[in-house]
CSV table of C-alpha atoms and ligand atoms in Angstrom, one decimal:
chain,number,residue,atom,x,y,z
A,1,MET,CA,0.3,-0.1,0.6
A,2,ASN,CA,1.5,3.4,-0.9
A,3,PHE,CA,0.5,6.0,1.8
A,4,ASP,CA,0.4,9.7,1.1
A,5,LEU,CA,2.3,11.1,3.9
A,6,PRO,CA,2.5,12.6,6.7
A,7,ILE,CA,-0.2,10.0,8.0
A,8,LEU,CA,-2.5,11.0,10.8
A,9,ALA,CA,-3.4,7.3,12.2
A,10,PRO,CA,-6.4,7.5,14.7
A,11,SER,CA,-5.7,4.9,17.9
A,12,ILE,CA,-9.2,4.0,18.5
A,13,LEU,CA,-8.3,3.4,21.9
A,14,ALA,CA,-10.0,6.9,22.8
A,15,ALA,CA,-13.2,6.1,21.1
A,16,ASN,CA,-16.8,5.7,22.5
A,17,PHE,CA,-16.2,2.2,22.6
A,18,SER,CA,-20.5,2.2,22.6
A,19,LYS,CA,-20.6,3.1,19.3
A,20,LEU,CA,-17.1,1.9,17.8
A,21,GLY,CA,-18.3,1.3,14.1
A,22,ILE,CA,-19.8,5.0,13.8
A,23,GLU,CA,-16.4,6.4,14.6
A,24,ILE,CA,-14.2,4.9,12.4
A,25,GLU,CA,-16.5,5.5,9.7
A,26,THR,CA,-16.2,8.7,10.9
A,27,CYS,CA,-12.8,8.8,11.1
A,28,ILE,CA,-12.8,6.8,6.7
A,29,ASP,CA,-15.2,8.9,5.4
A,30,SER,CA,-13.2,12.3,6.9
A,31,GLY,CA,-10.1,10.3,4.6
A,32,ILE,CA,-8.2,8.3,7.6
A,33,GLN,CA,-6.8,5.1,6.2
A,34,TRP,CA,-4.8,4.0,9.1
A,35,ILE,CA,-6.6,3.1,12.2
A,36,HIS,CA,-4.2,2.2,15.4
A,37,CYS,CA,-5.4,-0.8,17.3
A,38,ASP,CA,-3.2,-0.7,21.0
A,39,ILE,CA,-3.7,-4.1,22.8
A,40,MET,CA,-2.8,-4.1,26.5
A,41,ASP,CA,-2.8,-7.1,28.8
A,42,GLY,CA,-2.2,-5.9,31.9
A,43,HIS,CA,1.4,-7.3,32.0
A,44,PHE,CA,3.2,-5.5,30.3
A,45,VAL,CA,1.2,-2.1,30.9
A,46,PRO,CA,-0.8,-1.5,34.1
A,47,ASN,CA,-3.8,-1.7,32.0
A,48,ILE,CA,-6.0,-4.0,29.5
A,49,SER,CA,-7.6,-2.7,26.8
A,50,TYR,CA,-9.1,-5.7,23.6
A,51,GLY,CA,-7.7,-8.4,21.9
A,52,PRO,CA,-8.2,-10.0,18.5
A,53,ALA,CA,-12.1,-10.4,18.5
A,54,ILE,CA,-12.0,-5.9,18.8
A,55,VAL,CA,-9.4,-6.2,15.8
A,56,LYS,CA,-11.6,-8.5,13.9
A,57,SER,CA,-14.7,-6.0,14.0
A,58,VAL,CA,-12.8,-3.0,13.3
A,59,ARG,CA,-11.5,-5.4,9.8
A,60,ASP,CA,-15.5,-6.2,9.3
A,61,THR,CA,-16.2,-2.6,9.6
A,62,ALA,CA,-13.2,-1.1,7.6
A,63,PRO,CA,-12.1,-3.6,5.3
A,64,GLU,CA,-10.7,-0.9,3.0
A,65,SER,CA,-8.4,0.9,6.2
A,66,PHE,CA,-5.0,-0.2,6.9
A,67,LEU,CA,-4.5,-1.8,10.6
A,68,ASP,CA,-1.6,-0.9,12.8
A,69,VAL,CA,-1.7,-3.2,15.7
A,70,HIS,CA,0.8,-2.4,18.7
A,71,LEU,CA,1.2,-5.1,21.1
A,72,MET,CA,1.7,-4.1,24.3
A,73,ILE,CA,1.7,-7.2,25.9
A,74,GLU,CA,3.9,-10.3,26.9
A,75,ASN,CA,5.4,-12.8,24.9
A,76,PRO,CA,3.8,-11.3,21.9
A,77,ASP,CA,4.7,-14.2,19.6
A,78,ASN,CA,1.9,-16.4,21.2
A,79,PHE,CA,-0.7,-13.6,19.5
A,80,ILE,CA,0.8,-12.9,16.2
A,81,GLU,CA,-1.3,-15.6,14.7
A,82,ASP,CA,-4.3,-14.4,16.0
A,83,PHE,CA,-4.0,-10.7,15.4
A,84,ALA,CA,-2.8,-11.6,11.8
A,85,ASP,CA,-6.2,-14.1,11.4
A,86,ALA,CA,-8.3,-11.1,13.0
A,87,GLY,CA,-6.6,-8.5,10.0
A,88,ALA,CA,-3.8,-6.8,11.0
A,89,ASP,CA,-1.5,-5.5,8.4
A,90,LEU,CA,1.3,-4.5,10.5
A,91,ILE,CA,2.4,-5.3,13.7
A,92,SER,CA,4.3,-4.1,16.0
A,93,VAL,CA,6.4,-4.9,18.9
A,94,HIS,CA,8.0,-3.5,22.1
A,95,TYR,CA,11.6,-3.8,22.0
A,96,GLU,CA,11.7,-4.2,26.2
A,97,ALA,CA,8.9,-7.8,25.3
A,98,CYS,CA,11.0,-10.0,22.8
A,99,PRO,CA,14.1,-11.7,24.1
A,100,HIS,CA,14.4,-13.1,20.2
A,101,LEU,CA,13.4,-9.9,18.7
A,102,HIS,CA,15.0,-11.2,14.9
A,103,ARG,CA,13.0,-14.6,15.4
A,104,THR,CA,9.8,-12.2,16.7
A,105,ILE,CA,9.9,-9.8,13.6
A,106,GLN,CA,10.5,-12.8,11.4
A,107,ASN,CA,7.0,-14.8,12.6
A,108,ILE,CA,5.2,-11.3,12.0
A,109,LYS,CA,6.3,-11.5,8.4
A,110,MET,CA,5.4,-15.3,8.3
A,111,ASN,CA,1.9,-14.4,9.0
A,112,GLY,CA,1.3,-12.2,6.1
A,113,CYS,CA,1.8,-8.5,7.7
A,114,MET,CA,4.1,-5.8,7.7
A,115,ALA,CA,7.0,-5.5,10.6
A,116,GLY,CA,7.2,-2.9,13.4
A,117,VAL,CA,9.7,-2.8,16.6
A,118,VAL,CA,8.4,-0.1,19.4
A,119,VAL,CA,10.8,1.7,21.9
A,120,ASN,CA,9.7,2.9,25.3
A,121,PRO,CA,10.7,6.8,26.5
A,122,ALA,CA,13.6,5.4,28.4
A,123,THR,CA,15.1,3.1,25.8
A,124,SER,CA,17.8,4.1,23.0
A,125,ILE,CA,17.0,3.9,19.3
A,126,GLU,CA,20.7,3.3,19.5
A,127,LEU,CA,19.5,-0.2,20.6
A,128,LEU,CA,17.2,-0.8,17.7
A,129,ARG,CA,20.6,-0.6,15.1
A,130,PRO,CA,20.3,-4.9,14.5
A,131,ILE,CA,17.0,-4.8,13.8
A,132,LEU,CA,16.3,-1.8,11.4
A,133,PRO,CA,17.8,-3.7,8.4
A,134,GLU,CA,14.1,-6.1,9.3
A,135,VAL,CA,10.9,-4.3,9.9
A,136,ASP,CA,9.1,-1.8,8.4
A,137,LEU,CA,8.1,0.6,10.7
A,138,VAL,CA,9.8,1.9,14.6
A,139,LEU,CA,7.4,3.5,16.2
A,140,ILE,CA,8.8,5.6,19.1
A,141,MET,CA,6.4,6.2,22.2
A,142,SER,CA,6.1,9.9,23.2
A,143,VAL,CA,4.8,8.8,26.5
A,144,ASN,CA,4.6,5.7,29.0
A,145,PRO,CA,2.5,2.7,27.2
A,146,GLY,CA,-0.8,2.2,28.4
A,147,PHE,CA,-3.0,5.0,28.7
A,148,GLY,CA,-4.5,7.6,26.3
A,149,GLY,CA,-4.7,11.1,27.0
A,150,GLN,CA,-1.0,11.3,28.8
A,151,ALA,CA,1.2,14.6,28.3
A,152,PHE,CA,3.5,14.6,25.7
A,153,ILE,CA,7.1,13.9,26.1
A,154,GLU,CA,9.1,16.8,24.7
A,155,SER,CA,12.4,14.7,24.3
A,156,SER,CA,10.6,13.1,21.8
A,157,PHE,CA,11.2,15.1,18.8
A,158,GLN,CA,15.2,14.9,19.2
A,159,LYS,CA,14.9,10.8,19.9
A,160,VAL,CA,12.5,11.5,16.0
A,161,GLU,CA,15.0,13.4,14.2
A,162,ALA,CA,18.5,10.8,15.3
A,163,LEU,CA,16.2,8.1,14.0
A,164,ALA,CA,15.9,10.0,11.0
A,165,HIS,CA,19.3,10.4,10.6
A,166,ILE,CA,20.5,6.6,11.7
A,167,ARG,CA,17.6,5.8,8.4
A,168,ASN,CA,19.7,7.8,5.9
A,169,GLU,CA,23.0,6.8,7.2
A,170,MET,CA,21.7,3.0,6.8
A,171,ASN,CA,20.0,3.5,3.8
A,172,LEU,CA,16.9,2.3,5.2
A,173,ASN,CA,13.4,3.3,4.6
A,174,PHE,CA,11.5,1.9,7.4
A,175,LEU,CA,8.3,4.4,8.4
A,176,ILE,CA,8.9,6.5,11.4
A,177,GLU,CA,6.0,6.5,14.2
A,178,ILE,CA,4.5,8.4,17.1
A,179,ASP,CA,2.4,7.8,19.7
A,180,GLY,CA,1.3,9.5,22.6
A,181,GLY,CA,-0.3,12.5,23.6
A,182,VAL,CA,0.0,13.8,20.0
A,183,SER,CA,-2.0,17.0,19.5
A,184,LYS,CA,-2.6,20.7,17.7
A,185,ASN,CA,-0.2,21.9,19.6
A,186,ASN,CA,3.1,19.5,18.5
A,187,ILE,CA,1.7,17.4,15.1
A,188,ALA,CA,3.5,20.3,12.5
A,189,LYS,CA,6.7,19.5,14.8
A,190,LEU,CA,6.9,16.3,14.8
A,191,SER,CA,6.2,16.3,10.9
A,192,GLU,CA,9.0,18.8,10.5
A,193,SER,CA,11.3,16.2,12.8
A,194,GLY,CA,10.9,13.1,10.5
A,195,THR,CA,7.9,11.7,11.5
A,196,ASP,CA,5.9,9.4,8.8
A,197,VAL,CA,2.8,8.0,10.8
A,198,LEU,CA,1.6,10.4,13.3
A,199,VAL,CA,-0.6,8.2,16.1
A,200,ALA,CA,-3.2,10.6,17.5
A,201,GLY,CA,-6.0,8.9,20.1
A,202,SER,CA,-7.5,12.0,22.6
A,203,SER,CA,-6.6,14.3,20.1
A,204,VAL,CA,-9.1,12.8,17.5
A,205,PHE,CA,-11.8,10.9,19.5
A,206,LYS,CA,-12.1,13.6,22.9
A,207,THR,CA,-14.0,16.6,21.1
A,208,ASP,CA,-17.8,16.7,19.6
A,209,ASP,CA,-16.7,17.4,16.2
A,210,ILE,CA,-14.1,14.7,14.5
A,211,PRO,CA,-14.2,15.8,10.8
A,212,GLN,CA,-13.6,19.0,11.5
A,213,ARG,CA,-10.7,18.3,14.4
A,214,ILE,CA,-9.1,15.5,12.2
A,215,SER,CA,-9.0,17.9,9.6
A,216,GLU,CA,-6.9,20.3,11.0
A,217,LEU,CA,-4.7,17.5,12.4
A,218,ASN,CA,-4.2,17.0,8.9
A,219,HIS,CA,-3.7,20.0,7.9
A,220,LEU,CA,-1.3,21.0,11.3
A,221,ALA,CA,0.5,17.8,9.5
A,222,LYS,CA,1.6,18.5,6.4
A,223,THR,CA,2.6,22.0,7.1
A,224,GLY,CA,5.4,20.8,9.1
A,225,ALA,CA,6.3,18.1,6.4
A,226,GLY,CA,8.8,19.0,3.9
A,227,LYS,CA,10.4,21.2,5.8
A,228,ILE,CA,13.3,18.8,7.2
A,229,ALA,CA,16.7,19.3,7.9
B,301,DX5,C1,-0.6,4.3,24.5
B,301,DX5,C2,-1.6,4.3,23.5
B,301,DX5,C3,-1.1,5.2,22.6
B,301,DX5,C4,-2.8,5.7,23.2
B,301,DX5,C5,-2.2,7.3,22.1
B,301,DX5,O1,0.0,3.5,25.6
B,301,DX5,O2,0.5,3.3,22.5
B,301,DX5,O3,-1.6,4.9,21.5
B,301,DX5,O4,-3.9,5.4,23.2
B,301,DX5,O5,-3.3,8.4,22.6
B,301,DX5,P1,-3.1,9.9,23.5
B,301,DX5,O6,-3.2,10.4,22.2
B,301,DX5,O7,-4.7,10.5,24.2
B,301,DX5,O8,-1.8,10.0,23.7
B,302,ZN,ZN1,-0.3,2.9,20.9
């Protein structure tokens, strides 16, 4: 799939689950192509969200959308097939949860999905160098994973810039995704810093006019793009 970068990816964790299908359709009608699904197990992160059954429902509601499944779980290898079967296009796993990360990335690909690796705010991107040639996407957490609505960690800008530099230095073309606390106040600068995929939960769904908010965020993201130093 080719995408018009930068991509705004709503995180449905922040949606109203009593009308999840309607809110997903509203996003799609507003031009959204990429949907971020946050999977939490209550062990790797101190919260529980939802599982493959909900991802399957999202797939049934949005057959043409790109489903970006973010596994914040221990032992992700045990669930890769389930989420691939549920309709994931991309599955990302945490560096901190994968003692055999190369094998896990291969497992994701063998299940027909694009593969992403995620780093928490305190994890250096330098640790990712050996796996970067194997992944389609790197997700930089700009909050501590587990909850939506948290404050953006400002040092994430520098982390994005440093990763974009490493990508150029290694002549690779993985996507750079940011996740957590993305809003009207930082989305243009994040795009300018080199972010390709901007995950936004609260700033998309915690409003009474989702289409208007999506339009605002998309415009800001595109104004920041192309100014990369
Ligand atoms: C947090 C999740 C994020 C979160 C984003 O663990 O990975 O995707 O849902 O929500 P906001 O945009 O509200 O910070
Ligand atoms: Zn996420």
